[in-house]
């Protein structure tokens, strides 16, 4: 694996859904002039491809056989991230309820993880000025040598309230149902055998329950700046 230029900083931001990972990662990357990669979007994209190509998402063998087929391309501008599958814009379809309910099963298949992890490492290695990569296993598995690892947490109530807010107008659902779905997905993501959702031993944990988004962004920006200053 090639490494990025020496001055480039690689930031891994992991944590469960609803902790503000995406908003924080994008804003930190934009503020610091870094690239940005949403790895959840890649797992959603391969899940969407499986659904639209008739692959049974309950069948790990069928998923494993098809894992190498879709061409998934991520655009890493934090102000306008993009994702295409076989040349088609997938940014809308990957956010549907169907994809959300099936992504944990698809992303648990080792062949899918190997494929997507390779893509992630290539993107990080090619990000000249550095990159913020958000996901579940970035600090533990994908980029264990990242310069800074942050693990975001929040209470299940706070996470469900944030998710519900995001869904408003699209696929609005009640808070209790959102909380239940979120806890179920976290349990699946944390309990799988291959690179589960986990905090790396050297990650800084930030509990965002009582913090505003701006406060979380500020906190992570400060952590990155401290890292950069320490490397000079
Ligand atoms: O962050 P998100 O909700 O868009 O992620 C969707 C799913 O993708 C999540 O439920 C588990 C999976 N995922 C993963 O397994 N590993 C990652 N690094 C990122 C996401």
PDB file of N, CA, C and O and ligand atoms in Angstrom, residues 17 21 39-41 43-44 95 103-104 107 113 135-138 163 185 189 192, ligand 1:
ATOM      1  N   UNK A  17     -24.249   5.040  14.144  1.00  0.00           N
ATOM      2  CA  UNK A  17     -25.068   6.036  13.432  1.00  0.00           C
ATOM      3  C   UNK A  17     -25.698   7.040  14.386  1.00  0.00           C
ATOM      4  O   UNK A  17     -26.000   6.708  15.532  1.00  0.00           O
ATOM      5  N   UNK A  21     -21.293  11.839  12.814  1.00  0.00           N
ATOM      6  CA  UNK A  21     -20.051  11.498  12.104  1.00  0.00           C
ATOM      7  C   UNK A  21     -19.921  12.182  10.748  1.00  0.00           C
ATOM      8  O   UNK A  21     -18.892  12.791  10.459  1.00  0.00           O
ATOM      9  N   UNK A  39     -17.350   6.133   4.097  1.00  0.00           N
ATOM     10  CA  UNK A  39     -17.256   4.699   3.773  1.00  0.00           C
ATOM     11  C   UNK A  39     -18.604   3.996   3.904  1.00  0.00           C
ATOM     12  O   UNK A  39     -18.838   2.975   3.260  1.00  0.00           O
ATOM     13  N   UNK A  40     -19.505   4.553   4.724  1.00  0.00           N
ATOM     14  CA  UNK A  40     -20.852   3.999   4.818  1.00  0.00           C
ATOM     15  C   UNK A  40     -21.546   4.080   3.464  1.00  0.00           C
ATOM     16  O   UNK A  40     -22.279   3.164   3.063  1.00  0.00           O
ATOM     17  N   UNK A  41     -21.291   5.172   2.730  1.00  0.00           N
ATOM     18  CA  UNK A  41     -21.905   5.342   1.407  1.00  0.00           C
ATOM     19  C   UNK A  41     -21.432   4.243   0.460  1.00  0.00           C
ATOM     20  O   UNK A  41     -22.197   3.764  -0.394  1.00  0.00           O
ATOM     21  N   UNK A  43     -20.569   1.130   1.354  1.00  0.00           N
ATOM     22  CA  UNK A  43     -21.292  -0.103   1.709  1.00  0.00           C
ATOM     23  C   UNK A  43     -22.757  -0.019   1.271  1.00  0.00           C
ATOM     24  O   UNK A  43     -23.355  -1.010   0.846  1.00  0.00           O
ATOM     25  N   UNK A  44     -23.329   1.168   1.355  1.00  0.00           N
ATOM     26  CA  UNK A  44     -24.702   1.353   0.885  1.00  0.00           C
ATOM     27  C   UNK A  44     -24.759   1.155  -0.638  1.00  0.00           C
ATOM     28  O   UNK A  44     -25.707   0.576  -1.178  1.00  0.00           O
ATOM     29  N   UNK A  95     -29.836   6.035   0.139  1.00  0.00           N
ATOM     30  CA  UNK A  95     -30.395   6.505   1.426  1.00  0.00           C
ATOM     31  C   UNK A  95     -31.806   5.971   1.675  1.00  0.00           C
ATOM     32  O   UNK A  95     -32.460   6.395   2.628  1.00  0.00           O
ATOM     33  N   UNK A 103     -28.132  -3.069   4.557  1.00  0.00           N
ATOM     34  CA  UNK A 103     -26.687  -2.787   4.451  1.00  0.00           C
ATOM     35  C   UNK A 103     -25.851  -3.535   5.490  1.00  0.00           C
ATOM     36  O   UNK A 103     -24.718  -3.941   5.201  1.00  0.00           O
ATOM     37  N   UNK A 104     -26.395  -3.769   6.678  1.00  0.00           N
ATOM     38  CA  UNK A 104     -25.594  -4.465   7.702  1.00  0.00           C
ATOM     39  C   UNK A 104     -25.288  -5.895   7.277  1.00  0.00           C
ATOM     40  O   UNK A 104     -24.168  -6.382   7.459  1.00  0.00           O
ATOM     41  N   UNK A 107     -22.726  -5.760   4.371  1.00  0.00           N
ATOM     42  CA  UNK A 107     -21.385  -5.312   4.773  1.00  0.00           C
ATOM     43  C   UNK A 107     -20.708  -6.286   5.740  1.00  0.00           C
ATOM     44  O   UNK A 107     -19.531  -6.139   6.035  1.00  0.00           O
ATOM     45  N   UNK A 113     -16.127  -6.729   2.448  1.00  0.00           N
ATOM     46  CA  UNK A 113     -15.234  -5.885   3.260  1.00  0.00           C
ATOM     47  C   UNK A 113     -13.840  -5.799   2.618  1.00  0.00           C
ATOM     48  O   UNK A 113     -13.236  -4.730   2.573  1.00  0.00           O
ATOM     49  N   UNK A 135     -16.291   6.104   9.280  1.00  0.00           N
ATOM     50  CA  UNK A 135     -16.876   4.778   9.149  1.00  0.00           C
ATOM     51  C   UNK A 135     -17.070   4.077  10.471  1.00  0.00           C
ATOM     52  O   UNK A 135     -17.484   4.689  11.467  1.00  0.00           O
ATOM     53  N   UNK A 136     -16.808   2.764  10.448  1.00  0.00           N
ATOM     54  CA  UNK A 136     -16.998   1.939  11.649  1.00  0.00           C
ATOM     55  C   UNK A 136     -15.709   1.245  12.060  1.00  0.00           C
ATOM     56  O   UNK A 136     -15.521   0.912  13.214  1.00  0.00           O
ATOM     57  N   UNK A 137     -14.839   0.980  11.054  1.00  0.00           N
ATOM     58  CA  UNK A 137     -13.632   0.170  11.303  1.00  0.00           C
ATOM     59  C   UNK A 137     -12.396   0.852  10.730  1.00  0.00           C
ATOM     60  O   UNK A 137     -11.421   0.197  10.389  1.00  0.00           O
ATOM     61  N   UNK A 138     -12.451   2.158  10.577  1.00  0.00           N
ATOM     62  CA  UNK A 138     -11.340   2.857   9.915  1.00  0.00           C
ATOM     63  C   UNK A 138     -10.091   2.843  10.807  1.00  0.00           C
ATOM     64  O   UNK A 138      -9.001   2.485  10.366  1.00  0.00           O
ATOM     65  N   UNK A 163     -31.395  11.255  14.017  1.00  0.00           N
ATOM     66  CA  UNK A 163     -31.769  10.498  12.813  1.00  0.00           C
ATOM     67  C   UNK A 163     -33.198  10.842  12.373  1.00  0.00           C
ATOM     68  O   UNK A 163     -33.472  11.035  11.202  1.00  0.00           O
ATOM     69  N   UNK A 185     -29.321  -2.055  14.106  1.00  0.00           N
ATOM     70  CA  UNK A 185     -28.230  -1.959  13.123  1.00  0.00           C
ATOM     71  C   UNK A 185     -26.879  -1.872  13.842  1.00  0.00           C
ATOM     72  O   UNK A 185     -25.904  -2.516  13.448  1.00  0.00           O
ATOM     73  N   UNK A 189     -23.750  -4.344  13.405  1.00  0.00           N
ATOM     74  CA  UNK A 189     -22.438  -3.820  12.982  1.00  0.00           C
ATOM     75  C   UNK A 189     -21.353  -4.110  14.023  1.00  0.00           C
ATOM     76  O   UNK A 189     -20.192  -4.331  13.684  1.00  0.00           O
ATOM     77  N   UNK A 192     -20.630  -8.344  14.196  1.00  0.00           N
ATOM     78  CA  UNK A 192     -20.171  -9.194  13.086  1.00  0.00           C
ATOM     79  C   UNK A 192     -18.720  -9.630  13.329  1.00  0.00           C
ATOM     80  O   UNK A 192     -17.960  -8.977  14.053  1.00  0.00           O
TER      81      UNK A 192
HETATM   82  O1  LIG B   1     -22.647   5.364   8.175  1.00  0.00           O
HETATM   83  P1  LIG B   1     -23.826   4.695   7.482  1.00  0.00           P
HETATM   84  O2  LIG B   1     -25.060   4.612   8.319  1.00  0.00           O
HETATM   85  O3  LIG B   1     -24.112   5.290   6.141  1.00  0.00           O
HETATM   86  O4  LIG B   1     -23.331   3.193   7.239  1.00  0.00           O
HETATM   87  C1  LIG B   1     -24.159   2.241   6.631  1.00  0.00           C
HETATM   88  C2  LIG B   1     -23.729   0.850   7.033  1.00  0.00           C
HETATM   89  O5  LIG B   1     -22.493   0.514   6.429  1.00  0.00           O
HETATM   90  C3  LIG B   1     -23.556   0.581   8.521  1.00  0.00           C
HETATM   91  O6  LIG B   1     -24.755   0.137   9.110  1.00  0.00           O
HETATM   92  C4  LIG B   1     -22.511  -0.499   8.564  1.00  0.00           C
HETATM   93  C5  LIG B   1     -21.753  -0.337   7.270  1.00  0.00           C
HETATM   94  N1  LIG B   1     -20.411   0.223   7.442  1.00  0.00           N
HETATM   95  C6  LIG B   1     -19.412  -0.648   7.773  1.00  0.00           C
HETATM   96  O7  LIG B   1     -19.674  -1.825   7.962  1.00  0.00           O
HETATM   97  N2  LIG B   1     -18.136  -0.199   7.853  1.00  0.00           N
HETATM   98  C7  LIG B   1     -17.842   1.084   7.650  1.00  0.00           C
HETATM   99  N3  LIG B   1     -16.566   1.497   7.718  1.00  0.00           N
HETATM  100  C8  LIG B   1     -18.877   2.007   7.351  1.00  0.00           C
HETATM  101  C9  LIG B   1     -20.162   1.536   7.269  1.00  0.00           C
END
